[in-house]
């Protein structure tokens, strides 16, 4: 079991950095003793967004996570199902937002990779490709110790409706209880 909390930040031109919201995410993993050919977990994230940054102020994500390590290679597929619980899109059903990651450990400290994220629309009827969001991120994971998670990437939108550029930066610390 894992429990994470996030602060979502945004840089506003002529204003500076701002807190755009917060997230809480419990994650449950299937036991490794089951000896599956890959790791399986499910993450359920509830987001609380400031209206000035997001029209949907409360959101839910249900994200199965399928992971595999092959030597120095790491592969992950995350078929995310998202829903607005409060806001302009709360009348809509679940949306499909897949994510994938491939990385390679060049050393014990450094793992460059590629991450892909998309928002394809309602699970019952995907939007046209022109209206979907697709982003690709060259990334790097830095192993700064057993309890630290450091990830950085610069993403580029691949469709006209995608954000043109996105900087992603994760700094995480595991607390032991």
Short mmCIF file of C-alpha atoms in Angstrom, two decimals:
data_model
loop_
_atom_site.label_atom_id
_atom_site.label_comp_id
_atom_site.label_asym_id
_atom_site.label_seq_id
_atom_site.Cartn_x
_atom_site.Cartn_y
_atom_site.Cartn_z
CA UNK A 1 0.00 0.00 0.00
CA UNK A 2 1.19 3.49 -0.81
CA UNK A 3 -0.39 6.86 -0.04
CA UNK A 4 0.77 10.00 -1.82
CA UNK A 5 -0.18 13.64 -1.68
CA UNK A 6 0.65 16.21 -4.36
CA UNK A 7 0.62 19.94 -4.82
CA UNK A 8 -0.11 20.90 -8.42
CA UNK A 9 1.72 24.03 -9.51
CA UNK A 10 1.55 26.26 -12.57
CA UNK A 11 3.60 29.15 -13.82
CA UNK A 12 1.44 32.14 -14.74
CA UNK A 13 3.11 34.65 -17.10
CA UNK A 14 3.58 38.08 -15.52
CA UNK A 15 2.49 36.63 -12.14
CA UNK A 16 4.86 33.75 -11.35
CA UNK A 17 4.42 30.29 -9.84
CA UNK A 18 1.08 29.44 -8.22
CA UNK A 19 -0.48 26.45 -6.50
CA UNK A 20 -3.19 25.18 -8.86
CA UNK A 21 -4.56 22.39 -6.68
CA UNK A 22 -3.82 19.29 -4.65
CA UNK A 23 -4.19 15.53 -5.09
CA UNK A 24 -4.40 12.52 -2.80
CA UNK A 25 -3.60 9.11 -4.21
CA UNK A 26 -3.81 5.73 -2.50
CA UNK A 27 -2.18 2.90 -4.47
CA UNK A 28 -2.68 -0.82 -3.89
CA UNK A 29 -0.29 -3.45 -5.31
CA UNK A 30 -0.90 -7.11 -5.98
CA UNK A 31 1.52 -9.18 -3.86
CA UNK A 32 4.79 -10.14 -5.57
CA UNK A 33 4.34 -13.57 -3.95
CA UNK A 34 1.70 -14.20 -6.63
CA UNK A 35 4.64 -14.39 -9.08
CA UNK A 36 2.86 -12.71 -11.98
CA UNK A 37 4.96 -12.00 -15.11
CA UNK A 38 4.62 -8.26 -14.36
CA UNK A 39 3.78 -5.98 -11.43
CA UNK A 40 0.16 -4.85 -11.13
CA UNK A 41 -1.26 -2.09 -8.99
CA UNK A 42 -4.22 0.27 -9.00
CA UNK A 43 -4.12 3.91 -8.06
CA UNK A 44 -7.18 5.99 -7.22
CA UNK A 45 -6.54 9.73 -7.22
CA UNK A 46 -8.87 12.50 -6.08
CA UNK A 47 -7.96 15.99 -7.27
CA UNK A 48 -8.99 19.31 -5.80
CA UNK A 49 -8.40 22.07 -8.35
CA UNK A 50 -8.59 25.84 -8.09
CA UNK A 51 -11.31 27.11 -10.42
CA UNK A 52 -8.92 29.70 -11.86
CA UNK A 53 -6.79 26.84 -13.26
CA UNK A 54 -9.35 24.11 -13.97
CA UNK A 55 -13.10 24.29 -14.63
CA UNK A 56 -13.51 20.87 -12.98
CA UNK A 57 -12.79 21.52 -9.32
CA UNK A 58 -13.00 17.91 -8.06
CA UNK A 59 -11.77 15.03 -10.21
CA UNK A 60 -11.33 11.26 -9.89
CA UNK A 61 -8.76 9.07 -11.64
CA UNK A 62 -8.75 5.28 -11.55
CA UNK A 63 -5.44 4.07 -12.93
CA UNK A 64 -4.41 0.43 -13.31
CA UNK A 65 -0.60 0.25 -13.52
CA UNK A 66 1.17 -2.59 -15.30
CA UNK A 67 4.98 -2.60 -14.90
CA UNK A 68 7.81 -4.83 -16.11
CA UNK A 69 11.56 -4.70 -15.62
CA UNK A 70 13.67 -6.47 -18.24
CA UNK A 71 17.30 -6.18 -17.20
CA UNK A 72 18.05 -2.44 -17.32
CA UNK A 73 14.80 -1.67 -19.18
CA UNK A 74 11.65 -0.49 -17.42
CA UNK A 75 8.22 -0.60 -19.12
CA UNK A 76 4.94 0.76 -17.76
CA UNK A 77 1.40 1.05 -19.14
CA UNK A 78 -1.23 3.08 -17.26
CA UNK A 79 -4.72 3.06 -18.82
CA UNK A 80 -6.26 5.91 -16.82
CA UNK A 81 -10.02 6.40 -16.48
CA UNK A 82 -10.85 9.95 -15.35
CA UNK A 83 -14.06 11.69 -14.34
CA UNK A 84 -15.06 15.15 -13.17
CA UNK A 85 -17.02 14.94 -9.92
CA UNK A 86 -17.66 18.69 -9.66
CA UNK A 87 -17.43 21.21 -12.45
CA UNK A 88 -18.30 21.87 -16.06
CA UNK A 89 -17.77 18.24 -17.20
CA UNK A 90 -19.36 16.47 -14.21
CA UNK A 91 -22.28 15.33 -16.42
CA UNK A 92 -19.87 13.39 -18.66
CA UNK A 93 -18.86 9.80 -18.09
CA UNK A 94 -15.35 8.45 -17.68
CA UNK A 95 -12.64 9.62 -20.08
CA UNK A 96 -9.77 7.42 -21.30
CA UNK A 97 -6.31 8.90 -20.67
CA UNK A 98 -3.57 6.34 -21.35
CA UNK A 99 0.03 6.79 -20.28
CA UNK A 100 3.18 4.81 -21.05
CA UNK A 101 6.82 4.88 -20.04
CA UNK A 102 9.99 3.22 -21.35
CA UNK A 103 13.31 3.88 -19.63
CA UNK A 104 16.80 2.43 -19.51
CA UNK A 105 19.14 2.46 -16.49
CA UNK A 106 22.45 3.73 -17.86
CA UNK A 107 23.84 3.60 -14.30
CA UNK A 108 22.62 3.02 -10.75
CA UNK A 109 21.86 6.74 -10.49
CA UNK A 110 20.54 7.72 -13.94
CA UNK A 111 17.61 6.39 -15.97
CA UNK A 112 16.64 8.34 -19.11
CA UNK A 113 13.37 7.48 -20.80
CA UNK A 114 10.37 8.48 -22.85
CA UNK A 115 6.90 9.05 -21.39
CA UNK A 116 3.68 9.41 -23.35
CA UNK A 117 0.36 10.81 -22.12
CA UNK A 118 -2.95 11.19 -23.93
CA UNK A 119 -6.55 12.24 -23.38
CA UNK A 120 -8.70 10.55 -26.02
CA UNK A 121 -12.17 11.42 -24.77
CA UNK A 122 -15.12 9.45 -23.38
CA UNK A 123 -14.63 5.69 -23.10
CA UNK A 124 -17.89 5.21 -25.01
CA UNK A 125 -16.82 7.32 -28.01
CA UNK A 126 -13.29 8.67 -28.50
CA UNK A 127 -12.96 12.21 -29.82
CA UNK A 128 -11.51 12.81 -33.29
CA UNK A 129 -7.71 12.75 -33.37
CA UNK A 130 -7.71 16.51 -33.92
CA UNK A 131 -9.55 17.04 -30.61
CA UNK A 132 -7.46 14.58 -28.58
CA UNK A 133 -4.44 15.53 -26.47
CA UNK A 134 -1.18 13.64 -27.06
CA UNK A 135 2.13 14.58 -25.39
CA UNK A 136 5.57 12.99 -25.42
CA UNK A 137 8.25 13.66 -22.80
CA UNK A 138 11.94 12.83 -22.90
CA UNK A 139 12.54 12.24 -19.17
CA UNK A 140 15.20 11.38 -16.66
CA UNK A 141 14.85 9.58 -13.32
CA UNK A 142 17.61 10.23 -10.80
CA UNK A 143 18.25 7.75 -8.00
CA UNK A 144 19.15 10.00 -5.08
CA UNK A 145 18.58 7.29 -2.47
CA UNK A 146 16.13 4.53 -1.58
CA UNK A 147 13.54 6.95 -0.21
CA UNK A 148 13.70 9.59 -2.95
CA UNK A 149 11.89 9.81 -6.28
CA UNK A 150 13.22 12.42 -8.72
CA UNK A 151 11.82 12.69 -12.25
CA UNK A 152 12.12 15.51 -14.76
CA UNK A 153 10.86 15.90 -18.33
CA UNK A 154 10.03 18.45 -20.99
CA UNK A 155 6.94 17.47 -22.97
CA UNK A 156 5.80 18.45 -26.42
CA UNK A 157 2.20 18.40 -27.58
CA UNK A 158 1.63 16.31 -30.71
CA UNK A 159 -1.82 17.63 -31.68
CA UNK A 160 -3.23 21.12 -32.13
CA UNK A 161 -5.34 20.92 -28.97
CA UNK A 162 -2.45 19.65 -26.81
CA UNK A 163 -0.43 21.97 -24.66
CA UNK A 164 2.51 23.08 -26.80
CA UNK A 165 5.18 22.62 -24.09
CA UNK A 166 4.94 21.17 -20.58
CA UNK A 167 7.63 20.91 -17.92
CA UNK A 168 7.10 18.00 -15.52
CA UNK A 169 9.02 17.70 -12.31
CA UNK A 170 8.39 15.16 -9.56
CA UNK A 171 10.20 15.28 -6.24
CA UNK A 172 9.01 12.55 -3.91
CA UNK A 173 10.07 11.22 -0.52
CA UNK A 174 8.94 7.94 1.07
CA UNK A 175 8.11 8.19 4.76
CA UNK A 176 8.35 5.04 6.88
CA UNK A 177 5.76 4.47 9.58
#
